[in-house]
XYZ file of C-alpha atoms in Angstrom:
282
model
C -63.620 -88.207 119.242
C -60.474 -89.875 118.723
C -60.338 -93.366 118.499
C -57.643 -93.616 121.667
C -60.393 -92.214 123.836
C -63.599 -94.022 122.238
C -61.426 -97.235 123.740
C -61.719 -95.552 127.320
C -65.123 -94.003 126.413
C -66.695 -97.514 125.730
C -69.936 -97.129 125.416
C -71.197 -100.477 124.426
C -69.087 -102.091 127.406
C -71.065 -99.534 129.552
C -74.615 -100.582 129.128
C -73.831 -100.329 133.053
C -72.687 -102.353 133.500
C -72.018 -98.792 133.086
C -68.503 -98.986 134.450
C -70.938 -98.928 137.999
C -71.077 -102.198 137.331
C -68.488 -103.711 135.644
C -65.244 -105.062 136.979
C -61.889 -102.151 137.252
C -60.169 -102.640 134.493
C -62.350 -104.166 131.743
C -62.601 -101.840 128.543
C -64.287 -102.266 125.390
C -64.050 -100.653 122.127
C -67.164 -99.164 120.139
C -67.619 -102.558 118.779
C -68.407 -104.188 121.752
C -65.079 -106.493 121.450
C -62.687 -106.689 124.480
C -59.133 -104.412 123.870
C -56.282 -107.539 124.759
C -54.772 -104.878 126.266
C -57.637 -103.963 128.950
C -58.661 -107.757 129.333
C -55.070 -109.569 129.384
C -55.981 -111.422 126.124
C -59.638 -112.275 126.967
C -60.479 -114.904 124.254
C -63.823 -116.407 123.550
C -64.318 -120.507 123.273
C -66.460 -123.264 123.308
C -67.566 -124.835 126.591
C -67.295 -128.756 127.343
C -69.395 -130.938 125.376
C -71.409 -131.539 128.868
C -72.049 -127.615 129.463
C -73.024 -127.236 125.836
C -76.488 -128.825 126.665
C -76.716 -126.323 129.383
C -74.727 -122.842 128.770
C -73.815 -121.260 126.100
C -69.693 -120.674 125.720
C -68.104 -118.362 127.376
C -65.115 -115.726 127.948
C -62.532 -116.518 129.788
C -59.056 -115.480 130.812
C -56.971 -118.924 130.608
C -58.275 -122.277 130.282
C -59.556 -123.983 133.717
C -56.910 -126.073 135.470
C -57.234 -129.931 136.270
C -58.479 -128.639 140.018
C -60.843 -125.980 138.832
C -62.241 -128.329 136.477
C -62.309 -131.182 139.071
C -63.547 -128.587 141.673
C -66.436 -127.950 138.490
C -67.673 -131.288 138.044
C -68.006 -132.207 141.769
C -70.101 -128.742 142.413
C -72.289 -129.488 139.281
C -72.734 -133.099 139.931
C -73.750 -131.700 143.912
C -76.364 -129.313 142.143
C -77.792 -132.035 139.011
C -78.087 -134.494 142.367
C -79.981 -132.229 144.938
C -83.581 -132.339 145.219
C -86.135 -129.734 144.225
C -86.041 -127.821 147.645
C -82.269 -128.433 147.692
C -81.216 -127.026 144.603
C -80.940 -122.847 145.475
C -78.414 -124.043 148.423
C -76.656 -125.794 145.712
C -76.539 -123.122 143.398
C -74.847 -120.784 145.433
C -71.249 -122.533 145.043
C -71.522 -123.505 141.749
C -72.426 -119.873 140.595
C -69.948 -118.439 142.867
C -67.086 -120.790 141.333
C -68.209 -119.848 137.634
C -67.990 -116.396 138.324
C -64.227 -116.828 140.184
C -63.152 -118.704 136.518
C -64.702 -115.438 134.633
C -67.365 -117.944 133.252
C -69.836 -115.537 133.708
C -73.231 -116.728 131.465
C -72.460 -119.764 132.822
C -72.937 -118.464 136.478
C -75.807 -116.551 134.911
C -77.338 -119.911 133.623
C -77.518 -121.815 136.497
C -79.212 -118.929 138.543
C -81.914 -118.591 135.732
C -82.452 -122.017 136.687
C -83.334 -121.190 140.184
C -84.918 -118.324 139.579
C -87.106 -120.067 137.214
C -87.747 -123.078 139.913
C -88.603 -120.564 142.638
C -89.540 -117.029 141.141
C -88.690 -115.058 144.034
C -87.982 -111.620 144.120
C -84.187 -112.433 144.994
C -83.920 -115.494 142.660
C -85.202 -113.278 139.700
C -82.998 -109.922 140.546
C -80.380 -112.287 141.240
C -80.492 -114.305 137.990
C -81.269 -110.300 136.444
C -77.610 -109.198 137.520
C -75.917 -111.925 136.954
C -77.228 -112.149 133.060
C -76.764 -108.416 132.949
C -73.139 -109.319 134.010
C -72.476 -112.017 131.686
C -73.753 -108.979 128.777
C -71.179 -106.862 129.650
C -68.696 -109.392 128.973
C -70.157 -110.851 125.878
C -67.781 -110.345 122.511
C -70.370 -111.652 120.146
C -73.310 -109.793 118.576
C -75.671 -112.650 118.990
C -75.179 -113.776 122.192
C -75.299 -110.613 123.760
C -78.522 -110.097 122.174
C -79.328 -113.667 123.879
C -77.870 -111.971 127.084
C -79.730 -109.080 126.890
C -82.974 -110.591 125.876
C -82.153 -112.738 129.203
C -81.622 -109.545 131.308
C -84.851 -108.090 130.470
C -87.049 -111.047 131.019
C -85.828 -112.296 134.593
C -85.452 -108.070 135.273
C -88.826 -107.707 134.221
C -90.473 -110.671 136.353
C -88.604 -109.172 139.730
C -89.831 -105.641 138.681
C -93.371 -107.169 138.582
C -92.974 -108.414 142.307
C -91.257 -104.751 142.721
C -91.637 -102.040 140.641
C -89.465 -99.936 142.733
C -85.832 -102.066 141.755
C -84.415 -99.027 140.067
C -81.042 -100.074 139.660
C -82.620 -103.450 138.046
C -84.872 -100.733 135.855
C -81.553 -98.694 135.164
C -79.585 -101.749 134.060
C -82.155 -103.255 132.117
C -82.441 -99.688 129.754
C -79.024 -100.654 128.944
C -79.283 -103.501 127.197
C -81.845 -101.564 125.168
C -79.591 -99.431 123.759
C -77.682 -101.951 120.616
C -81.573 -103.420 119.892
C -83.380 -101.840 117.333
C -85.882 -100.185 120.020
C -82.755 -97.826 122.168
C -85.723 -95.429 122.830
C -87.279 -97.943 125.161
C -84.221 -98.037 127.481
C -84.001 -93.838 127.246
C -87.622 -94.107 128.336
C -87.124 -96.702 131.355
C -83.651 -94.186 132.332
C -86.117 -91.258 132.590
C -88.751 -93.514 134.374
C -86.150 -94.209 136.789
C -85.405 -90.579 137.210
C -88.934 -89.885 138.055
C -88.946 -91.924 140.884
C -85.576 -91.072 142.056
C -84.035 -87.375 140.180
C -80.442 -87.956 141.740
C -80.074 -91.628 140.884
C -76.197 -91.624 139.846
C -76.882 -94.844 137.179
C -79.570 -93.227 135.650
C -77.758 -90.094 134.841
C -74.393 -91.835 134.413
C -75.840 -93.908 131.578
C -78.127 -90.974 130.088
C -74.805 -89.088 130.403
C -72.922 -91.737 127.979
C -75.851 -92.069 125.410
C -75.600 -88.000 125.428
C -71.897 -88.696 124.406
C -73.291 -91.029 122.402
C -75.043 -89.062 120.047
C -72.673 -86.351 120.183
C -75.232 -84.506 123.004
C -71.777 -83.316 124.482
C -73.926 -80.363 126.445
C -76.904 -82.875 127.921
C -74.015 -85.017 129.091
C -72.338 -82.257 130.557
C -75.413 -81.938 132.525
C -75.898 -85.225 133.648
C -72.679 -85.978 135.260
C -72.357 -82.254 136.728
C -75.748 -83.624 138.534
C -74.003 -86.753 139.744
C -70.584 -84.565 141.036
C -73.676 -82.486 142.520
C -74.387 -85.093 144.747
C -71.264 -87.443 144.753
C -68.479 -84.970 144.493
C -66.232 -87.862 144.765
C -67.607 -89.968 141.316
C -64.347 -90.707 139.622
C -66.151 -91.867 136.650
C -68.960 -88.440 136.062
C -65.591 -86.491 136.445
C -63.946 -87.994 133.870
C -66.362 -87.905 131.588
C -67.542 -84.777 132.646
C -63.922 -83.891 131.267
C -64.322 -85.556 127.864
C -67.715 -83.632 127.359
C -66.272 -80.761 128.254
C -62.935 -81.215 125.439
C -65.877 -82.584 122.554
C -67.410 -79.535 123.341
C -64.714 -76.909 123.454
C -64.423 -75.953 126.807
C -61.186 -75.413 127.191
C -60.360 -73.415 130.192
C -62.946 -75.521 132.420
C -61.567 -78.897 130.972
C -58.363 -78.124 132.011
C -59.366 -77.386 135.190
C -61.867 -81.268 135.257
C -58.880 -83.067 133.638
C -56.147 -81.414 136.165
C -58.904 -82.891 139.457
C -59.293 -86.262 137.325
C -55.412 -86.798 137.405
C -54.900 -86.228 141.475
C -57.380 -88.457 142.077
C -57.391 -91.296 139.343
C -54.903 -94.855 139.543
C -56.285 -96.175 136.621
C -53.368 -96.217 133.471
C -55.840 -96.710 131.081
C -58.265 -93.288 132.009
C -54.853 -91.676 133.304
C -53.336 -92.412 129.395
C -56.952 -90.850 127.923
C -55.990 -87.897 130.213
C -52.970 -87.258 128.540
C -53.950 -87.529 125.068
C -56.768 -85.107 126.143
C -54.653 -82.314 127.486
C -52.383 -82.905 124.430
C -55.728 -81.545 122.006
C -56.341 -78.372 124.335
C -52.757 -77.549 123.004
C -53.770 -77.097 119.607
């Protein structure tokens, strides 16, 4: 696969947060750093010296501005000041104004803390996504693994109070995948399947680790099972289309990539289209 369309095909970015999950636009390479071009220059730096005691640093588009970092202190002083039965109500802005300033862990963070204060099956799935989030975003190998390792456990404690969270299940055999134990997260993807045989994550992200491995006909099977059911997944089409070019299709990629360009906005997966129909020239 050329390296043009491994930067569209990013399989590391897509542990869910396939691209179900993550924000339009975001694209990572192989590597699991952020393409400048797909992020806008997304650089990585240290937090403030009074975050560092509680976050780790972060990604972030542009430094904060005097009122966002104003607008930070007064919202963290409001949640370090509540009392104990106070403290989820002050969470909420504080993790919503994190996540606004792309400070994702950071958002992440402070709902651990809640979820750790009052384990409820919200707090925890809450605190689950918003880790699994901050993941997606992370550009260095070991805090993702932090990330991930973060994922799993508040994941895992919600799944306990419900074992039927299957999204939770689906993102959480995602962050499996860079650990040296990927077969656990194939195993919790086909566990998920079990319970539900058309759930579109599930087979989205089996689909990619079929792509993967160079599995080019299992994937083609997985996302012709999503388009089965969601005829209008952007995303299984596409890469239903890439699958279908690895593997040699020709006449029926031509066909995938033609519906993938009167239907997709996206430069970036409308550029991999291109280069694609350029190899079923040759």
């Amino acid at each position: 696969m050329n390296k043009p369309i491994l930067l569209v095909v990013s399989f590391a970015a897509l542990l869910t947060v396939g691209l179900y999950s993550l924000p339009k636009g975001v694209v990572q390479n192989p590597d699991k750093r952020l393409s400048n071009a797909a992020t806008g220059g997304r650089t990585t730096t240290q937090t403030t010296a009074s975050e560092k005691n509680t976050a780790s640093s972060t990604e972030h588009n542009a430094p904060l501005t005097p009122a966002q970092n104003e607008k930070r202190s007064a919202l963290l002083t409001a949640f370090l000041g509540a009392e104990s039965a106070a403290k989820t109500k002050a969470a909420g802005p504080l993790i919503d104004f994190f996540r606004s300033v792309s400070r994702f862990d950071s958002a992440a963070y402070y709902a651990g803390q809640v979820a750790t204060s009052e384990p409820t099956e919200v707090n925890l799935l809450r605190a689950g996504d918003l880790y699994f989030e901050a993941y997606g975003f992370a550009v260095d190998d070991k805090k993702s693994a932090n990330l991930g390792q973060s994922t799993r456990a508040f994941y895992q404690k919600a799944l306990d109070k419900n074992p039927n969270l299957l999204l939770a299940k689906a993102n959480m055999a995602m962050t499996y995948v860079s650990t040296e134990t990927p077969m656990q997260g194939i195993m919790l993807l086909r566990e998920v399947l079990q319970q539900d045989p058309t759930n579109e994550v599930a087979l989205f992200n089996l689909g990619l680790l079929s792509m993967r491995s160079n599995q080019y006909d299992r994937a083609i099977e997985r996302f012709r099972q999503i388009l089965a059911v969601n005829p209008d997944s952007r995303k299984a089409r596409f890469y239903l289309g890439v699958s279908l070019v690895e593997k040699g299709e020709k006449a029926e990629a031509q066909k995938i990539l033609a519906e993938v360009k009167a239907t997709e906005k996206d430069p970036q997966i409308l550029a991999a289209v291109k280069e694609l129909e350029e190899r079923l020239k040759n």
